[in-house]
Amino acid sequence: MLRAAIAGVSLALMVSTATARAQTDDAVLLADQVLVQQGGDTLIATGNVEALYDGTRMTAGTLVYDRTNDTLEIQGPIRITQPNGDVLTATQAELDEGFRNGLLESARFVLDDQLQIASARAARVDGRYTAMSQIAATSCQVCSGKDPLWAIRASRVVHDAKERQLYFDDAQLRVLGVPVFYIPRMRLPDPTLDRARGFLIPELKTSTLLGFGIKLPYFIPIGDHADLTLTPYLSPITRTLEMRYRQAFRRGDITVNGAVSRDNLDREKLRGHLFAEGAFRLPRDYRLTFDIEAVSDDAYLNDYSSDFKKDRLDSALTLTRTRRDRFFSLGLIHYESLTDGENNATQPTIIGDLRYNRRYFPSRIGGEVRLGVQVHGHYRYSDTDIDGPDADTVVDGRDVARANLDLSWRNRWTLPGGVRASALAQLWLDHFEVDQDVSAEGSYTQATPGASVELRWPLVRQTQSGGRALLEPVAQIGWVGGDRLALPNDESTRVEFDEGNLLSLSRFPAPDRRERGLAGAAGLRWMQQDPDGWRAALTLGRVWRDETDSAFSRSSGQDSTASDWLVAGQFAHRNGLNLLARGLYDTGETRFSKAEMRGNITRDDYSLNASYILLTTDAKEDRKDAQSQWVLNGRYDIDRHWTATGNTRYDIAEEQFLKAGLGAEYRNECVVVDFSVSRNFASSTNLEPSTDFGLTVALTGFSTGGSGKEYRRSCSY
């Protein structure tokens, strides 16, 4: 570099005391004074020396360049900033002209403004390796006279800038200056590396079921688009190997999670689980998704406090395509219940479903024509064609297949005064095949007509504060013809009544049941948005019908000629508060037959999420006891470093906790400590109550421990 600089320096600069500058296309030297000795083989730059070469910037007190040997003798303070942001400082150095090779005394290496390595001597090799001896490495703030929270002492460390790895010899981990761990050789990824083969943060776990154990994840990158994480989990009770595989493709991705265990809880067999999911974009706008869920036994996910814990497994393969005027879906689902008391042989286990919807806009008659086709079937493993001894009323082995066609025409008009009117004409063609039901085996076919007229009167006004408010009364009168077939109710056993189906001809979720006869519905919708940053909405509604429909259950709110009152509201504020509530109010019993509430508030230093659900007793829904539960989840930042978390699920009807957990996290610029304790109170013939403790300690500054840049502090802090 400096050979080119010498050529550009005039003889007048040899004794100049003003700022001197030498430059070529790829090198720049700045200094207060530049001298070229007799013969032009030695250049001496002094005072605020700054050299730039190929993206590398160096500052120093004095620089002496020997042209004959292509070497630099530099006196400090020296600071070399590399293109990736790494910083190397020293008191004195001998380097070649490109700073690629040489020795530095009393060197200090700072990686990604996080990890700092102090050494007695550092050697630069080929611009790639930095070898340092007698080192102390830490990402903690180092203050004079005080030991950092943690530090790694080693006889030697080599940093590979290309592979972004650190290799330690005779490494010793010290906490507040006290040695706590020794390893002869150790490799760690530097802070700039996102995917490096090696061990991740270990986790200590204590469980009343599995005892005290440790999890030690090992990460294996497989090319640029796949990786594998193997996590041995060892305790006196279990030997478990957990696995996670991920791969990204050009048009999709897959994730596979699994575990294999041999424990003292069940000595007779291997236990485990497998969960896999993926999504792919196919030609012609098709999308393929799959989801595989399997466990060795009903209690495994509970015993191991798995992140995939659930009461019902669903494995699915789905092919879909969505366009502006059409929708196609083809799916196959397999269900498996893990709930005590549910027999998978008598549950609909294998379900196939095909749907096709199309919209047309005929210019001659106006409006919109919709065509919907659905083919559905569900299969039970049981071969019994009667109801067994269990508490429900479903035939144990009943299998059902059906084909449904839905053809409708609808249009809307604006009447005088701003009233919006709409009309709907609909025709359903349904065919059912029922097998393994002694009371209903055979085929069923029916055509069902329907029609409705709907009126809406949206009233909009400007509020005094500059907001907008909407008040909209709605009303509908509808009719569905024909009589209900003697078809068993196998799909429409749970009916929801909400804002989405207030103005519907039928509120049953499946076509094996349709509302019949004449019915009317009315409601009132109010919405307001205020410039102060809040918005609110409220919906009231009710349905009247000429005859009671016995297919509706008590908690559906539809089991009489006049339904329960639908009450739904929501509120949101820009300060992070969101509230949502919905319920069915029974005026006869002056109580809610079904209700749910959700609320959350999110601020910079805390967040709280709460939900509540109420379901009354209902024999048609196989619910002998009322269900009433609260769920709470929260986070609170106690100060800059401490965060507390908590969660609980409480059964109000049974007056007992179902689950509770607490957690605490400490985080600063160089360490993250996470402690958690959770209690699962569930108890049944296949599940046992358990208490779990978890502890993880991560040293930030390495890629395995994350970044701590946002927690920088001074020694006086």
PDB file of C-alpha atoms in Angstrom, residues 411-645:
ATOM      1  CA  ASN A 411     -78.530  -9.113  -5.039  1.00  0.00           C
ATOM      2  CA  ARG A 412     -78.543  -5.783  -3.205  1.00  0.00           C
ATOM      3  CA  TRP A 413     -80.225  -2.423  -3.769  1.00  0.00           C
ATOM      4  CA  THR A 414     -80.200   0.996  -2.162  1.00  0.00           C
ATOM      5  CA  LEU A 415     -83.707   2.291  -1.344  1.00  0.00           C
ATOM      6  CA  PRO A 416     -84.796   5.860  -0.583  1.00  0.00           C
ATOM      7  CA  GLY A 417     -83.481   7.152   2.735  1.00  0.00           C
ATOM      8  CA  GLY A 418     -80.301   5.112   2.460  1.00  0.00           C
ATOM      9  CA  VAL A 419     -81.920   1.768   3.320  1.00  0.00           C
ATOM     10  CA  ARG A 420     -80.008  -1.219   1.941  1.00  0.00           C
ATOM     11  CA  ALA A 421     -82.139  -4.153   0.794  1.00  0.00           C
ATOM     12  CA  SER A 422     -81.008  -7.586  -0.304  1.00  0.00           C
ATOM     13  CA  ALA A 423     -82.689 -10.745  -1.498  1.00  0.00           C
ATOM     14  CA  LEU A 424     -81.515 -14.337  -1.514  1.00  0.00           C
ATOM     15  CA  ALA A 425     -82.845 -17.427  -3.278  1.00  0.00           C
ATOM     16  CA  GLN A 426     -81.197 -20.739  -2.471  1.00  0.00           C
ATOM     17  CA  LEU A 427     -81.472 -24.407  -3.397  1.00  0.00           C
ATOM     18  CA  TRP A 428     -79.715 -27.309  -1.659  1.00  0.00           C
ATOM     19  CA  LEU A 429     -79.402 -30.787  -3.148  1.00  0.00           C
ATOM     20  CA  ASP A 430     -78.196 -33.340  -0.570  1.00  0.00           C
ATOM     21  CA  HIS A 431     -77.432 -37.040  -0.768  1.00  0.00           C
ATOM     22  CA  PHE A 432     -76.333 -39.146   2.236  1.00  0.00           C
ATOM     23  CA  GLU A 433     -75.061 -42.704   2.634  1.00  0.00           C
ATOM     24  CA  VAL A 434     -75.204 -44.089   6.193  1.00  0.00           C
ATOM     25  CA  ASP A 435     -73.549 -47.396   7.077  1.00  0.00           C
ATOM     26  CA  GLN A 436     -73.244 -49.478  10.272  1.00  0.00           C
ATOM     27  CA  ASP A 437     -76.257 -47.905  11.989  1.00  0.00           C
ATOM     28  CA  VAL A 438     -79.028 -50.393  12.617  1.00  0.00           C
ATOM     29  CA  SER A 439     -81.646 -47.641  12.900  1.00  0.00           C
ATOM     30  CA  ALA A 440     -80.680 -45.595   9.834  1.00  0.00           C
ATOM     31  CA  GLU A 441     -78.749 -47.644   7.297  1.00  0.00           C
ATOM     32  CA  GLY A 442     -79.417 -46.643   3.705  1.00  0.00           C
ATOM     33  CA  SER A 443     -79.465 -43.708   1.313  1.00  0.00           C
ATOM     34  CA  TYR A 444     -81.130 -40.329   1.760  1.00  0.00           C
ATOM     35  CA  THR A 445     -81.697 -37.713  -0.925  1.00  0.00           C
ATOM     36  CA  GLN A 446     -83.469 -34.376  -0.671  1.00  0.00           C
ATOM     37  CA  ALA A 447     -83.886 -31.035  -2.434  1.00  0.00           C
ATOM     38  CA  THR A 448     -84.422 -28.056  -0.105  1.00  0.00           C
ATOM     39  CA  PRO A 449     -85.426 -24.559  -1.267  1.00  0.00           C
ATOM     40  CA  GLY A 450     -84.874 -21.392   0.746  1.00  0.00           C
ATOM     41  CA  ALA A 451     -85.300 -17.639   0.409  1.00  0.00           C
ATOM     42  CA  SER A 452     -84.794 -14.518   2.483  1.00  0.00           C
ATOM     43  CA  VAL A 453     -85.177 -10.740   2.375  1.00  0.00           C
ATOM     44  CA  GLU A 454     -82.899  -8.498   4.390  1.00  0.00           C
ATOM     45  CA  LEU A 455     -82.988  -4.792   5.291  1.00  0.00           C
ATOM     46  CA  ARG A 456     -80.198  -2.640   6.711  1.00  0.00           C
ATOM     47  CA  TRP A 457     -80.309   1.054   7.554  1.00  0.00           C
ATOM     48  CA  PRO A 458     -76.758   2.341   8.140  1.00  0.00           C
ATOM     49  CA  LEU A 459     -76.814   5.695   9.955  1.00  0.00           C
ATOM     50  CA  VAL A 460     -73.453   7.470  10.020  1.00  0.00           C
ATOM     51  CA  ARG A 461     -72.661  10.682  11.867  1.00  0.00           C
ATOM     52  CA  GLN A 462     -69.655  12.801  12.745  1.00  0.00           C
ATOM     53  CA  THR A 463     -69.033  13.158  16.488  1.00  0.00           C
ATOM     54  CA  GLN A 464     -68.095  16.428  18.188  1.00  0.00           C
ATOM     55  CA  SER A 465     -64.547  15.160  18.740  1.00  0.00           C
ATOM     56  CA  GLY A 466     -64.105  14.482  15.024  1.00  0.00           C
ATOM     57  CA  GLY A 467     -64.739  10.748  15.129  1.00  0.00           C
ATOM     58  CA  ARG A 468     -67.256   8.702  13.188  1.00  0.00           C
ATOM     59  CA  ALA A 469     -70.117   6.625  14.550  1.00  0.00           C
ATOM     60  CA  LEU A 470     -72.300   4.018  12.821  1.00  0.00           C
ATOM     61  CA  LEU A 471     -75.696   2.846  14.041  1.00  0.00           C
ATOM     62  CA  GLU A 472     -77.210   0.126  11.866  1.00  0.00           C
ATOM     63  CA  PRO A 473     -80.504  -1.685  12.522  1.00  0.00           C
ATOM     64  CA  VAL A 474     -80.790  -4.960  10.578  1.00  0.00           C
ATOM     65  CA  ALA A 475     -83.714  -7.300   9.981  1.00  0.00           C
ATOM     66  CA  GLN A 476     -84.320 -10.446   7.980  1.00  0.00           C
ATOM     67  CA  ILE A 477     -87.192 -12.759   7.224  1.00  0.00           C
ATOM     68  CA  GLY A 478     -86.366 -16.163   5.768  1.00  0.00           C
ATOM     69  CA  TRP A 479     -87.995 -19.409   4.817  1.00  0.00           C
ATOM     70  CA  VAL A 480     -86.639 -22.929   4.276  1.00  0.00           C
ATOM     71  CA  GLY A 481     -88.959 -25.516   2.743  1.00  0.00           C
ATOM     72  CA  GLY A 482     -89.305 -29.273   3.048  1.00  0.00           C
ATOM     73  CA  ASP A 483     -89.267 -31.632   5.989  1.00  0.00           C
ATOM     74  CA  ARG A 484     -86.232 -32.984   7.768  1.00  0.00           C
ATOM     75  CA  LEU A 485     -85.154 -36.451   6.774  1.00  0.00           C
ATOM     76  CA  ALA A 486     -84.902 -39.219   9.360  1.00  0.00           C
ATOM     77  CA  LEU A 487     -81.173 -38.810   9.186  1.00  0.00           C
ATOM     78  CA  PRO A 488     -79.030 -39.272  12.327  1.00  0.00           C
ATOM     79  CA  ASN A 489     -77.394 -36.135  13.674  1.00  0.00           C
ATOM     80  CA  ASP A 490     -73.724 -37.011  13.285  1.00  0.00           C
ATOM     81  CA  GLU A 491     -72.110 -33.638  12.488  1.00  0.00           C
ATOM     82  CA  SER A 492     -74.350 -30.815  13.749  1.00  0.00           C
ATOM     83  CA  THR A 493     -74.084 -31.681  17.438  1.00  0.00           C
ATOM     84  CA  ARG A 494     -72.430 -28.362  18.407  1.00  0.00           C
ATOM     85  CA  VAL A 495     -74.118 -25.151  17.228  1.00  0.00           C
ATOM     86  CA  GLU A 496     -72.629 -21.678  17.590  1.00  0.00           C
ATOM     87  CA  PHE A 497     -74.769 -18.529  17.474  1.00  0.00           C
ATOM     88  CA  ASP A 498     -72.734 -15.360  16.877  1.00  0.00           C
ATOM     89  CA  GLU A 499     -72.494 -12.208  14.765  1.00  0.00           C
ATOM     90  CA  GLY A 500     -71.434 -14.201  11.720  1.00  0.00           C
ATOM     91  CA  ASN A 501     -74.653 -16.214  11.377  1.00  0.00           C
ATOM     92  CA  LEU A 502     -77.260 -13.880  12.893  1.00  0.00           C
ATOM     93  CA  LEU A 503     -78.709 -13.322   9.411  1.00  0.00           C
ATOM     94  CA  SER A 504     -78.403 -16.880   8.068  1.00  0.00           C
ATOM     95  CA  LEU A 505     -81.026 -19.275   6.790  1.00  0.00           C
ATOM     96  CA  SER A 506     -79.476 -22.090   8.815  1.00  0.00           C
ATOM     97  CA  ARG A 507     -77.130 -21.991  11.798  1.00  0.00           C
ATOM     98  CA  PHE A 508     -76.265 -25.676  11.850  1.00  0.00           C
ATOM     99  CA  PRO A 509     -72.576 -26.254  11.030  1.00  0.00           C
ATOM    100  CA  ALA A 510     -73.187 -29.145   8.590  1.00  0.00           C
ATOM    101  CA  PRO A 511     -75.885 -30.054   6.021  1.00  0.00           C
ATOM    102  CA  ASP A 512     -77.173 -33.114   7.928  1.00  0.00           C
ATOM    103  CA  ARG A 513     -79.384 -30.563   9.711  1.00  0.00           C
ATOM    104  CA  ARG A 514     -81.067 -27.458   8.268  1.00  0.00           C
ATOM    105  CA  GLU A 515     -83.489 -25.066   9.904  1.00  0.00           C
ATOM    106  CA  ARG A 516     -86.997 -25.433   8.478  1.00  0.00           C
ATOM    107  CA  GLY A 517     -90.025 -23.215   8.177  1.00  0.00           C
ATOM    108  CA  LEU A 518     -90.404 -19.477   8.646  1.00  0.00           C
ATOM    109  CA  ALA A 519     -87.924 -17.506  10.767  1.00  0.00           C
ATOM    110  CA  GLY A 520     -87.065 -13.889  11.384  1.00  0.00           C
ATOM    111  CA  ALA A 521     -84.034 -12.171  12.814  1.00  0.00           C
ATOM    112  CA  ALA A 522     -83.353  -8.629  13.969  1.00  0.00           C
ATOM    113  CA  GLY A 523     -80.361  -6.871  15.399  1.00  0.00           C
ATOM    114  CA  LEU A 524     -78.639  -3.600  16.073  1.00  0.00           C
ATOM    115  CA  ARG A 525     -75.010  -2.835  15.328  1.00  0.00           C
ATOM    116  CA  TRP A 526     -73.113   0.163  16.680  1.00  0.00           C
ATOM    117  CA  MET A 527     -69.538   1.148  15.881  1.00  0.00           C
ATOM    118  CA  GLN A 528     -67.491   4.220  16.730  1.00  0.00           C
ATOM    119  CA  GLN A 529     -63.958   5.309  15.963  1.00  0.00           C
ATOM    120  CA  ASP A 530     -62.550   8.279  17.843  1.00  0.00           C
ATOM    121  CA  PRO A 531     -59.536  10.421  16.865  1.00  0.00           C
ATOM    122  CA  ASP A 532     -58.270  10.098  20.447  1.00  0.00           C
ATOM    123  CA  GLY A 533     -57.220   6.577  19.536  1.00  0.00           C
ATOM    124  CA  TRP A 534     -60.021   4.231  20.513  1.00  0.00           C
ATOM    125  CA  ARG A 535     -62.701   2.294  18.696  1.00  0.00           C
ATOM    126  CA  ALA A 536     -65.645   0.292  19.974  1.00  0.00           C
ATOM    127  CA  ALA A 537     -68.408  -1.924  18.616  1.00  0.00           C
ATOM    128  CA  LEU A 538     -71.565  -3.533  20.016  1.00  0.00           C
ATOM    129  CA  THR A 539     -73.989  -6.011  18.448  1.00  0.00           C
ATOM    130  CA  LEU A 540     -77.397  -7.126  19.753  1.00  0.00           C
ATOM    131  CA  GLY A 541     -79.508  -9.713  17.980  1.00  0.00           C
ATOM    132  CA  ARG A 542     -82.251 -12.292  18.285  1.00  0.00           C
ATOM    133  CA  VAL A 543     -83.979 -14.929  16.134  1.00  0.00           C
ATOM    134  CA  TRP A 544     -87.684 -15.895  16.087  1.00  0.00           C
ATOM    135  CA  ARG A 545     -89.094 -18.991  14.383  1.00  0.00           C
ATOM    136  CA  ASP A 546     -92.603 -20.345  13.951  1.00  0.00           C
ATOM    137  CA  GLU A 547     -91.814 -23.739  15.496  1.00  0.00           C
ATOM    138  CA  THR A 548     -89.309 -25.068  18.022  1.00  0.00           C
ATOM    139  CA  ASP A 549     -86.514 -27.139  16.516  1.00  0.00           C
ATOM    140  CA  SER A 550     -85.656 -30.103  18.764  1.00  0.00           C
ATOM    141  CA  ALA A 551     -82.258 -30.542  17.115  1.00  0.00           C
ATOM    142  CA  PHE A 552     -80.949 -27.439  18.886  1.00  0.00           C
ATOM    143  CA  SER A 553     -79.285 -28.009  22.251  1.00  0.00           C
ATOM    144  CA  ARG A 554     -79.842 -25.918  25.346  1.00  0.00           C
ATOM    145  CA  SER A 555     -76.530 -24.082  25.192  1.00  0.00           C
ATOM    146  CA  SER A 556     -76.985 -23.224  21.491  1.00  0.00           C
ATOM    147  CA  GLY A 557     -79.430 -20.490  22.514  1.00  0.00           C
ATOM    148  CA  GLN A 558     -81.871 -21.711  19.817  1.00  0.00           C
ATOM    149  CA  ASP A 559     -83.944 -24.334  21.666  1.00  0.00           C
ATOM    150  CA  SER A 560     -87.205 -22.331  21.686  1.00  0.00           C
ATOM    151  CA  THR A 561     -89.275 -20.225  19.275  1.00  0.00           C
ATOM    152  CA  ALA A 562     -87.411 -17.132  20.477  1.00  0.00           C
ATOM    153  CA  SER A 563     -83.683 -17.471  20.764  1.00  0.00           C
ATOM    154  CA  ASP A 564     -81.479 -16.166  23.513  1.00  0.00           C
ATOM    155  CA  TRP A 565     -80.224 -12.618  23.042  1.00  0.00           C
ATOM    156  CA  LEU A 566     -76.884 -12.418  21.266  1.00  0.00           C
ATOM    157  CA  VAL A 567     -74.681  -9.784  22.918  1.00  0.00           C
ATOM    158  CA  ALA A 568     -71.231  -9.085  21.499  1.00  0.00           C
ATOM    159  CA  GLY A 569     -68.867  -6.167  21.925  1.00  0.00           C
ATOM    160  CA  GLN A 570     -65.275  -5.138  21.468  1.00  0.00           C
ATOM    161  CA  PHE A 571     -63.061  -2.240  22.441  1.00  0.00           C
ATOM    162  CA  ALA A 572     -59.548  -1.271  21.366  1.00  0.00           C
ATOM    163  CA  HIS A 573     -57.364   1.630  22.447  1.00  0.00           C
ATOM    164  CA  ARG A 574     -54.076   2.838  21.028  1.00  0.00           C
ATOM    165  CA  ASN A 575     -52.478   2.379  24.468  1.00  0.00           C
ATOM    166  CA  GLY A 576     -52.533  -1.380  23.784  1.00  0.00           C
ATOM    167  CA  LEU A 577     -55.810  -2.347  25.439  1.00  0.00           C
ATOM    168  CA  ASN A 578     -58.077  -4.772  23.557  1.00  0.00           C
ATOM    169  CA  LEU A 579     -61.312  -6.278  24.891  1.00  0.00           C
ATOM    170  CA  LEU A 580     -63.705  -8.766  23.297  1.00  0.00           C
ATOM    171  CA  ALA A 581     -66.852 -10.282  24.826  1.00  0.00           C
ATOM    172  CA  ARG A 582     -69.636 -12.424  23.454  1.00  0.00           C
ATOM    173  CA  GLY A 583     -72.533 -14.231  25.098  1.00  0.00           C
ATOM    174  CA  LEU A 584     -76.033 -15.678  24.781  1.00  0.00           C
ATOM    175  CA  TYR A 585     -78.427 -14.271  27.402  1.00  0.00           C
ATOM    176  CA  ASP A 586     -81.396 -16.416  28.390  1.00  0.00           C
ATOM    177  CA  THR A 587     -84.207 -14.051  29.432  1.00  0.00           C
ATOM    178  CA  GLY A 588     -86.285 -16.921  30.823  1.00  0.00           C
ATOM    179  CA  GLU A 589     -83.618 -17.997  33.317  1.00  0.00           C
ATOM    180  CA  THR A 590     -82.092 -14.471  33.492  1.00  0.00           C
ATOM    181  CA  ARG A 591     -78.572 -15.726  32.965  1.00  0.00           C
ATOM    182  CA  PHE A 592     -76.019 -16.361  30.238  1.00  0.00           C
ATOM    183  CA  SER A 593     -76.200 -19.849  28.767  1.00  0.00           C
ATOM    184  CA  LYS A 594     -72.870 -19.389  26.996  1.00  0.00           C
ATOM    185  CA  ALA A 595     -70.248 -16.651  27.255  1.00  0.00           C
ATOM    186  CA  GLU A 596     -66.652 -15.867  26.480  1.00  0.00           C
ATOM    187  CA  MET A 597     -64.439 -12.873  27.177  1.00  0.00           C
ATOM    188  CA  ARG A 598     -60.922 -12.040  26.065  1.00  0.00           C
ATOM    189  CA  GLY A 599     -58.765  -9.111  26.998  1.00  0.00           C
ATOM    190  CA  ASN A 600     -55.166  -8.101  26.599  1.00  0.00           C
ATOM    191  CA  ILE A 601     -53.074  -5.048  27.195  1.00  0.00           C
ATOM    192  CA  THR A 602     -49.567  -4.652  25.856  1.00  0.00           C
ATOM    193  CA  ARG A 603     -47.246  -1.890  27.005  1.00  0.00           C
ATOM    194  CA  ASP A 604     -43.498  -1.377  26.898  1.00  0.00           C
ATOM    195  CA  ASP A 605     -42.944  -2.699  30.432  1.00  0.00           C
ATOM    196  CA  TYR A 606     -45.801  -5.182  30.884  1.00  0.00           C
ATOM    197  CA  SER A 607     -48.460  -7.245  29.139  1.00  0.00           C
ATOM    198  CA  LEU A 608     -51.500  -9.130  30.407  1.00  0.00           C
ATOM    199  CA  ASN A 609     -53.776 -11.564  28.577  1.00  0.00           C
ATOM    200  CA  ALA A 610     -56.951 -12.957  30.116  1.00  0.00           C
ATOM    201  CA  SER A 611     -59.784 -15.111  28.815  1.00  0.00           C
ATOM    202  CA  TYR A 612     -62.943 -16.533  30.351  1.00  0.00           C
ATOM    203  CA  ILE A 613     -65.370 -19.166  29.096  1.00  0.00           C
ATOM    204  CA  LEU A 614     -68.758 -20.322  30.377  1.00  0.00           C
ATOM    205  CA  LEU A 615     -70.714 -23.355  29.144  1.00  0.00           C
ATOM    206  CA  THR A 616     -73.846 -24.511  30.948  1.00  0.00           C
ATOM    207  CA  THR A 617     -74.859 -28.136  31.415  1.00  0.00           C
ATOM    208  CA  ASP A 618     -76.204 -29.676  28.223  1.00  0.00           C
ATOM    209  CA  ALA A 619     -77.187 -33.332  27.812  1.00  0.00           C
ATOM    210  CA  LYS A 620     -77.257 -33.079  23.998  1.00  0.00           C
ATOM    211  CA  GLU A 621     -73.637 -31.962  24.032  1.00  0.00           C
ATOM    212  CA  ASP A 622     -72.637 -34.700  26.535  1.00  0.00           C
ATOM    213  CA  ARG A 623     -71.849 -32.094  29.195  1.00  0.00           C
ATOM    214  CA  LYS A 624     -73.143 -33.128  32.599  1.00  0.00           C
ATOM    215  CA  ASP A 625     -71.323 -30.385  34.486  1.00  0.00           C
ATOM    216  CA  ALA A 626     -71.075 -26.690  33.746  1.00  0.00           C
ATOM    217  CA  GLN A 627     -67.702 -25.449  32.566  1.00  0.00           C
ATOM    218  CA  SER A 628     -66.382 -22.119  33.727  1.00  0.00           C
ATOM    219  CA  GLN A 629     -62.674 -21.296  33.471  1.00  0.00           C
ATOM    220  CA  TRP A 630     -60.281 -18.375  33.668  1.00  0.00           C
ATOM    221  CA  VAL A 631     -56.937 -18.281  31.852  1.00  0.00           C
ATOM    222  CA  LEU A 632     -54.336 -15.610  32.678  1.00  0.00           C
ATOM    223  CA  ASN A 633     -50.909 -14.936  31.117  1.00  0.00           C
ATOM    224  CA  GLY A 634     -48.727 -11.980  31.980  1.00  0.00           C
ATOM    225  CA  ARG A 635     -45.304 -10.374  31.738  1.00  0.00           C
ATOM    226  CA  TYR A 636     -43.825  -7.542  33.814  1.00  0.00           C
ATOM    227  CA  ASP A 637     -40.452  -5.851  33.326  1.00  0.00           C
ATOM    228  CA  ILE A 638     -39.383  -5.166  36.908  1.00  0.00           C
ATOM    229  CA  ASP A 639     -36.430  -3.089  35.770  1.00  0.00           C
ATOM    230  CA  ARG A 640     -33.964  -2.920  32.910  1.00  0.00           C
ATOM    231  CA  HIS A 641     -32.683  -6.428  33.599  1.00  0.00           C
ATOM    232  CA  TRP A 642     -35.421  -8.399  35.393  1.00  0.00           C
ATOM    233  CA  THR A 643     -38.604  -9.739  33.782  1.00  0.00           C
ATOM    234  CA  ALA A 644     -41.279 -11.765  35.567  1.00  0.00           C
ATOM    235  CA  THR A 645     -43.855 -13.980  33.826  1.00  0.00           C
TER     236      THR A 645
END
